[in-house]
Amino acid sequence: MGGPGDPPEGTPEGGPAGGEDEYRSVVFDESFVRAARLQEYSAEERMADHAPAVRRRPPLHRGLTRQALILVLLIAVAFGTAIYMGVRHPYGSPETRRPVEPLRMTVIPLAPTGKVPGTADAEYLYAHSPAAQYEVGAEGIPLPASRSTAHFSDSEVVTALTTAKDYIVRSSLYPEVLTGRQVRPARSLLDADQLDQFDQSFDRPAGDGRHAPTGWLVRLDPSRAQLADDRIRVQGDLQASESDSGTLEVTADHTFVYALRPTGAAANAPVSLFTVRRELTFRFTRDDLRTHQVQLLASYVQAGPLACAEDSTSYFRPLLAGQTAHTGGPAGTDPYETDSPTALCGTLAAGAEPKV
């Protein structure tokens, strides 16, 4: 006899023993049944409504799994952190800018001991003077071999040296600056915080060590002298060093020699030489390097032949060929007055003049 679950004819030949069929291993658990999209109507429902045998069940709305919820939470936290850091530190911590110091300047006229030598040939004067081996123009302001410092790269040092040279060229060699027609070529290179001092120096010149135009640039009195040769002789050097982690300093020491004749004089009028030595100290912050501007900290100038009795604050008024220094000297210095100009004058050594 076959078992209650066996077919009357018995188990088919070749079928699984004991009535086991191959689909017995498929188990439809409760969660599977609940998730089914189709549901069979009951017999009573089908008889009453003449409905189809099955109906479609609305899909179950499952919540987010724990892993998905954690992932969403992590993304939200990361996004919020990025926004917070961007708002609080958008470009990193800016460096504290050191206040720009006013330029300190000293201008010393050098008076000749006798008549100023001169001749009609400027080249002859140069050849028989200490400037015989000087270079012409900007060639006499070479850039030194640059090296990086502890906090500044080689390119930053080169930028500082190049910008300092540019200021020296514009303030000592440009004809429009030398003749007093323009100040903008030099002014345009100054740090914005020094422009007020610069402008006041030209609007209201004073011999107070702060506001002399001749401390900023070489400026010849156009009513007295003019260039007889635009091939100005120059010699000197530049040096760069790091003063602190955010500042470079460049020191410059150059001597300029100009061939001059009286304003309006004929081309064959006697020519004399006028010498200006400028020792300048520049400061550069990283902002200055980026904008190619300078801070001029100190200017020490010696120039001659000049008469000590004449004011060299606004213009240099050179003594020309055949002239001598006037007697007398500048007003004295009152040590009790803080704004009293310092009366300084030197003597131009005979060896500094050409041998005619």
PDB file of N, CA, C and O in Angstrom, residues 210-251:
ATOM      1  N   ARG A 210      62.246 114.040   6.876  1.00  0.00           N
ATOM      2  CA  ARG A 210      61.091 113.233   6.484  1.00  0.00           C
ATOM      3  C   ARG A 210      60.470 113.679   5.159  1.00  0.00           C
ATOM      4  O   ARG A 210      59.824 112.881   4.486  1.00  0.00           O
ATOM      5  N   HIS A 211      60.668 114.944   4.782  1.00  0.00           N
ATOM      6  CA  HIS A 211      59.897 115.492   3.664  1.00  0.00           C
ATOM      7  C   HIS A 211      60.752 116.287   2.681  1.00  0.00           C
ATOM      8  O   HIS A 211      60.348 117.359   2.216  1.00  0.00           O
ATOM      9  N   ALA A 212      61.900 115.766   2.310  1.00  0.00           N
ATOM     10  CA  ALA A 212      62.745 116.391   1.293  1.00  0.00           C
ATOM     11  C   ALA A 212      62.598 115.622  -0.017  1.00  0.00           C
ATOM     12  O   ALA A 212      62.889 114.422  -0.057  1.00  0.00           O
ATOM     13  N   PRO A 213      62.147 116.262  -1.088  1.00  0.00           N
ATOM     14  CA  PRO A 213      62.067 115.557  -2.369  1.00  0.00           C
ATOM     15  C   PRO A 213      63.382 114.914  -2.796  1.00  0.00           C
ATOM     16  O   PRO A 213      63.373 113.832  -3.396  1.00  0.00           O
ATOM     17  N   THR A 214      64.504 115.548  -2.477  1.00  0.00           N
ATOM     18  CA  THR A 214      65.800 114.989  -2.862  1.00  0.00           C
ATOM     19  C   THR A 214      66.179 113.761  -2.041  1.00  0.00           C
ATOM     20  O   THR A 214      67.172 113.097  -2.339  1.00  0.00           O
ATOM     21  N   GLY A 215      65.389 113.453  -1.009  1.00  0.00           N
ATOM     22  CA  GLY A 215      65.583 112.188  -0.300  1.00  0.00           C
ATOM     23  C   GLY A 215      64.903 111.037  -1.021  1.00  0.00           C
ATOM     24  O   GLY A 215      65.287 109.880  -0.850  1.00  0.00           O
ATOM     25  N   TRP A 216      63.886 111.372  -1.832  1.00  0.00           N
ATOM     26  CA  TRP A 216      63.153 110.346  -2.580  1.00  0.00           C
ATOM     27  C   TRP A 216      63.788 110.073  -3.942  1.00  0.00           C
ATOM     28  O   TRP A 216      63.758 108.941  -4.423  1.00  0.00           O
ATOM     29  N   LEU A 217      64.302 111.123  -4.579  1.00  0.00           N
ATOM     30  CA  LEU A 217      64.812 110.975  -5.935  1.00  0.00           C
ATOM     31  C   LEU A 217      65.841 112.060  -6.238  1.00  0.00           C
ATOM     32  O   LEU A 217      65.999 113.024  -5.488  1.00  0.00           O
ATOM     33  N   VAL A 218      66.562 111.914  -7.350  1.00  0.00           N
ATOM     34  CA  VAL A 218      67.529 112.913  -7.792  1.00  0.00           C
ATOM     35  C   VAL A 218      66.767 113.938  -8.630  1.00  0.00           C
ATOM     36  O   VAL A 218      66.122 113.586  -9.631  1.00  0.00           O
ATOM     37  N   ARG A 219      66.871 115.196  -8.224  1.00  0.00           N
ATOM     38  CA  ARG A 219      66.073 116.247  -8.850  1.00  0.00           C
ATOM     39  C   ARG A 219      66.939 117.499  -8.997  1.00  0.00           C
ATOM     40  O   ARG A 219      67.331 118.124  -8.006  1.00  0.00           O
ATOM     41  N   LEU A 220      67.222 117.857 -10.243  1.00  0.00           N
ATOM     42  CA  LEU A 220      68.063 119.018 -10.528  1.00  0.00           C
ATOM     43  C   LEU A 220      67.200 120.246 -10.778  1.00  0.00           C
ATOM     44  O   LEU A 220      66.143 120.150 -11.434  1.00  0.00           O
ATOM     45  N   ASP A 221      67.637 121.381 -10.274  1.00  0.00           N
ATOM     46  CA  ASP A 221      66.899 122.621 -10.499  1.00  0.00           C
ATOM     47  C   ASP A 221      66.906 122.942 -11.994  1.00  0.00           C
ATOM     48  O   ASP A 221      67.962 123.249 -12.563  1.00  0.00           O
ATOM     49  N   PRO A 222      65.737 122.866 -12.676  1.00  0.00           N
ATOM     50  CA  PRO A 222      65.732 123.069 -14.121  1.00  0.00           C
ATOM     51  C   PRO A 222      66.062 124.498 -14.539  1.00  0.00           C
ATOM     52  O   PRO A 222      66.404 124.740 -15.695  1.00  0.00           O
ATOM     53  N   SER A 223      65.980 125.439 -13.613  1.00  0.00           N
ATOM     54  CA  SER A 223      66.324 126.821 -13.951  1.00  0.00           C
ATOM     55  C   SER A 223      67.831 127.054 -13.922  1.00  0.00           C
ATOM     56  O   SER A 223      68.302 128.096 -14.377  1.00  0.00           O
ATOM     57  N   ARG A 224      68.564 126.069 -13.400  1.00  0.00           N
ATOM     58  CA  ARG A 224      70.009 126.269 -13.267  1.00  0.00           C
ATOM     59  C   ARG A 224      70.815 125.353 -14.162  1.00  0.00           C
ATOM     60  O   ARG A 224      71.815 125.800 -14.752  1.00  0.00           O
ATOM     61  N   ALA A 225      70.463 124.091 -14.259  1.00  0.00           N
ATOM     62  CA  ALA A 225      71.323 123.139 -14.977  1.00  0.00           C
ATOM     63  C   ALA A 225      70.484 122.191 -15.817  1.00  0.00           C
ATOM     64  O   ALA A 225      69.310 121.931 -15.531  1.00  0.00           O
ATOM     65  N   GLN A 226      71.097 121.662 -16.870  1.00  0.00           N
ATOM     66  CA  GLN A 226      70.480 120.664 -17.732  1.00  0.00           C
ATOM     67  C   GLN A 226      71.516 119.613 -18.094  1.00  0.00           C
ATOM     68  O   GLN A 226      72.732 119.871 -18.003  1.00  0.00           O
ATOM     69  N   LEU A 227      71.054 118.452 -18.504  1.00  0.00           N
ATOM     70  CA  LEU A 227      71.968 117.376 -18.888  1.00  0.00           C
ATOM     71  C   LEU A 227      72.700 117.746 -20.173  1.00  0.00           C
ATOM     72  O   LEU A 227      72.082 118.134 -21.164  1.00  0.00           O
ATOM     73  N   ALA A 228      74.026 117.605 -20.137  1.00  0.00           N
ATOM     74  CA  ALA A 228      74.835 117.797 -21.339  1.00  0.00           C
ATOM     75  C   ALA A 228      75.070 116.463 -22.043  1.00  0.00           C
ATOM     76  O   ALA A 228      75.448 116.440 -23.214  1.00  0.00           O
ATOM     77  N   ASP A 229      74.845 115.365 -21.337  1.00  0.00           N
ATOM     78  CA  ASP A 229      75.036 114.022 -21.890  1.00  0.00           C
ATOM     79  C   ASP A 229      74.061 113.104 -21.148  1.00  0.00           C
ATOM     80  O   ASP A 229      74.089 113.034 -19.915  1.00  0.00           O
ATOM     81  N   ASP A 230      73.198 112.428 -21.901  1.00  0.00           N
ATOM     82  CA  ASP A 230      72.232 111.550 -21.244  1.00  0.00           C
ATOM     83  C   ASP A 230      72.804 110.175 -20.920  1.00  0.00           C
ATOM     84  O   ASP A 230      72.098 109.311 -20.400  1.00  0.00           O
ATOM     85  N   ARG A 231      74.087 109.970 -21.194  1.00  0.00           N
ATOM     86  CA  ARG A 231      74.740 108.701 -20.864  1.00  0.00           C
ATOM     87  C   ARG A 231      75.332 108.807 -19.450  1.00  0.00           C
ATOM     88  O   ARG A 231      76.534 108.947 -19.265  1.00  0.00           O
ATOM     89  N   ILE A 232      74.453 108.735 -18.477  1.00  0.00           N
ATOM     90  CA  ILE A 232      74.837 108.920 -17.073  1.00  0.00           C
ATOM     91  C   ILE A 232      75.689 107.748 -16.612  1.00  0.00           C
ATOM     92  O   ILE A 232      75.366 106.586 -16.886  1.00  0.00           O
ATOM     93  N   ARG A 233      76.750 108.028 -15.888  1.00  0.00           N
ATOM     94  CA  ARG A 233      77.654 106.982 -15.400  1.00  0.00           C
ATOM     95  C   ARG A 233      77.200 106.522 -14.018  1.00  0.00           C
ATOM     96  O   ARG A 233      76.851 107.337 -13.159  1.00  0.00           O
ATOM     97  N   VAL A 234      77.242 105.195 -13.805  1.00  0.00           N
ATOM     98  CA  VAL A 234      76.723 104.611 -12.560  1.00  0.00           C
ATOM     99  C   VAL A 234      77.619 103.471 -12.108  1.00  0.00           C
ATOM    100  O   VAL A 234      78.114 102.683 -12.920  1.00  0.00           O
ATOM    101  N   GLN A 235      77.778 103.363 -10.795  1.00  0.00           N
ATOM    102  CA  GLN A 235      78.447 102.202 -10.213  1.00  0.00           C
ATOM    103  C   GLN A 235      77.887 101.946  -8.828  1.00  0.00           C
ATOM    104  O   GLN A 235      77.622 102.879  -8.067  1.00  0.00           O
ATOM    105  N   GLY A 236      77.719 100.669  -8.486  1.00  0.00           N
ATOM    106  CA  GLY A 236      77.224 100.328  -7.153  1.00  0.00           C
ATOM    107  C   GLY A 236      76.757  98.894  -7.091  1.00  0.00           C
ATOM    108  O   GLY A 236      76.985  98.101  -8.005  1.00  0.00           O
ATOM    109  N   ASP A 237      76.117  98.547  -5.982  1.00  0.00           N
ATOM    110  CA  ASP A 237      75.653  97.160  -5.823  1.00  0.00           C
ATOM    111  C   ASP A 237      74.381  97.101  -5.000  1.00  0.00           C
ATOM    112  O   ASP A 237      73.967  98.071  -4.367  1.00  0.00           O
ATOM    113  N   LEU A 238      73.764  95.937  -5.045  1.00  0.00           N
ATOM    114  CA  LEU A 238      72.548  95.621  -4.300  1.00  0.00           C
ATOM    115  C   LEU A 238      72.795  94.376  -3.464  1.00  0.00           C
ATOM    116  O   LEU A 238      73.482  93.452  -3.913  1.00  0.00           O
ATOM    117  N   GLN A 239      72.207  94.333  -2.279  1.00  0.00           N
ATOM    118  CA  GLN A 239      72.309  93.160  -1.422  1.00  0.00           C
ATOM    119  C   GLN A 239      70.946  92.887  -0.791  1.00  0.00           C
ATOM    120  O   GLN A 239      70.279  93.817  -0.322  1.00  0.00           O
ATOM    121  N   ALA A 240      70.558  91.618  -0.760  1.00  0.00           N
ATOM    122  CA  ALA A 240      69.275  91.226  -0.157  1.00  0.00           C
ATOM    123  C   ALA A 240      69.518  90.335   1.050  1.00  0.00           C
ATOM    124  O   ALA A 240      70.428  89.498   1.054  1.00  0.00           O
ATOM    125  N   SER A 241      68.695  90.502   2.065  1.00  0.00           N
ATOM    126  CA  SER A 241      68.778  89.660   3.260  1.00  0.00           C
ATOM    127  C   SER A 241      67.399  89.556   3.879  1.00  0.00           C
ATOM    128  O   SER A 241      66.517  90.394   3.646  1.00  0.00           O
ATOM    129  N   GLU A 242      67.212  88.512   4.678  1.00  0.00           N
ATOM    130  CA  GLU A 242      65.937  88.295   5.356  1.00  0.00           C
ATOM    131  C   GLU A 242      66.004  88.912   6.744  1.00  0.00           C
ATOM    132  O   GLU A 242      66.850  88.550   7.558  1.00  0.00           O
ATOM    133  N   SER A 243      65.086  89.851   7.017  1.00  0.00           N
ATOM    134  CA  SER A 243      65.083  90.468   8.342  1.00  0.00           C
ATOM    135  C   SER A 243      64.224  89.682   9.335  1.00  0.00           C
ATOM    136  O   SER A 243      64.493  89.677  10.524  1.00  0.00           O
ATOM    137  N   ASP A 244      63.171  89.025   8.834  1.00  0.00           N
ATOM    138  CA  ASP A 244      62.381  88.103   9.643  1.00  0.00           C
ATOM    139  C   ASP A 244      61.615  87.199   8.681  1.00  0.00           C
ATOM    140  O   ASP A 244      61.772  87.292   7.461  1.00  0.00           O
ATOM    141  N   SER A 245      60.775  86.326   9.228  1.00  0.00           N
ATOM    142  CA  SER A 245      60.126  85.311   8.395  1.00  0.00           C
ATOM    143  C   SER A 245      59.186  85.902   7.355  1.00  0.00           C
ATOM    144  O   SER A 245      58.839  85.222   6.385  1.00  0.00           O
ATOM    145  N   GLY A 246      58.767  87.154   7.525  1.00  0.00           N
ATOM    146  CA  GLY A 246      57.840  87.750   6.574  1.00  0.00           C
ATOM    147  C   GLY A 246      58.372  88.966   5.851  1.00  0.00           C
ATOM    148  O   GLY A 246      57.618  89.652   5.162  1.00  0.00           O
ATOM    149  N   THR A 247      59.685  89.239   5.987  1.00  0.00           N
ATOM    150  CA  THR A 247      60.219  90.480   5.430  1.00  0.00           C
ATOM    151  C   THR A 247      61.599  90.278   4.816  1.00  0.00           C
ATOM    152  O   THR A 247      62.469  89.647   5.410  1.00  0.00           O
ATOM    153  N   LEU A 248      61.772  90.828   3.625  1.00  0.00           N
ATOM    154  CA  LEU A 248      63.077  90.915   2.989  1.00  0.00           C
ATOM    155  C   LEU A 248      63.537  92.364   3.003  1.00  0.00           C
ATOM    156  O   LEU A 248      62.728  93.285   2.861  1.00  0.00           O
ATOM    157  N   GLU A 249      64.843  92.570   3.150  1.00  0.00           N
ATOM    158  CA  GLU A 249      65.422  93.908   3.049  1.00  0.00           C
ATOM    159  C   GLU A 249      66.467  93.927   1.947  1.00  0.00           C
ATOM    160  O   GLU A 249      67.234  92.961   1.797  1.00  0.00           O
ATOM    161  N   VAL A 250      66.478  94.996   1.196  1.00  0.00           N
ATOM    162  CA  VAL A 250      67.473  95.193   0.141  1.00  0.00           C
ATOM    163  C   VAL A 250      68.194  96.493   0.429  1.00  0.00           C
ATOM    164  O   VAL A 250      67.563  97.539   0.632  1.00  0.00           O
ATOM    165  N   THR A 251      69.516  96.446   0.480  1.00  0.00           N
ATOM    166  CA  THR A 251      70.326  97.644   0.638  1.00  0.00           C
ATOM    167  C   THR A 251      70.994  97.963  -0.693  1.00  0.00           C
ATOM    168  O   THR A 251      71.461  97.068  -1.395  1.00  0.00           O
TER     169      THR A 251
END
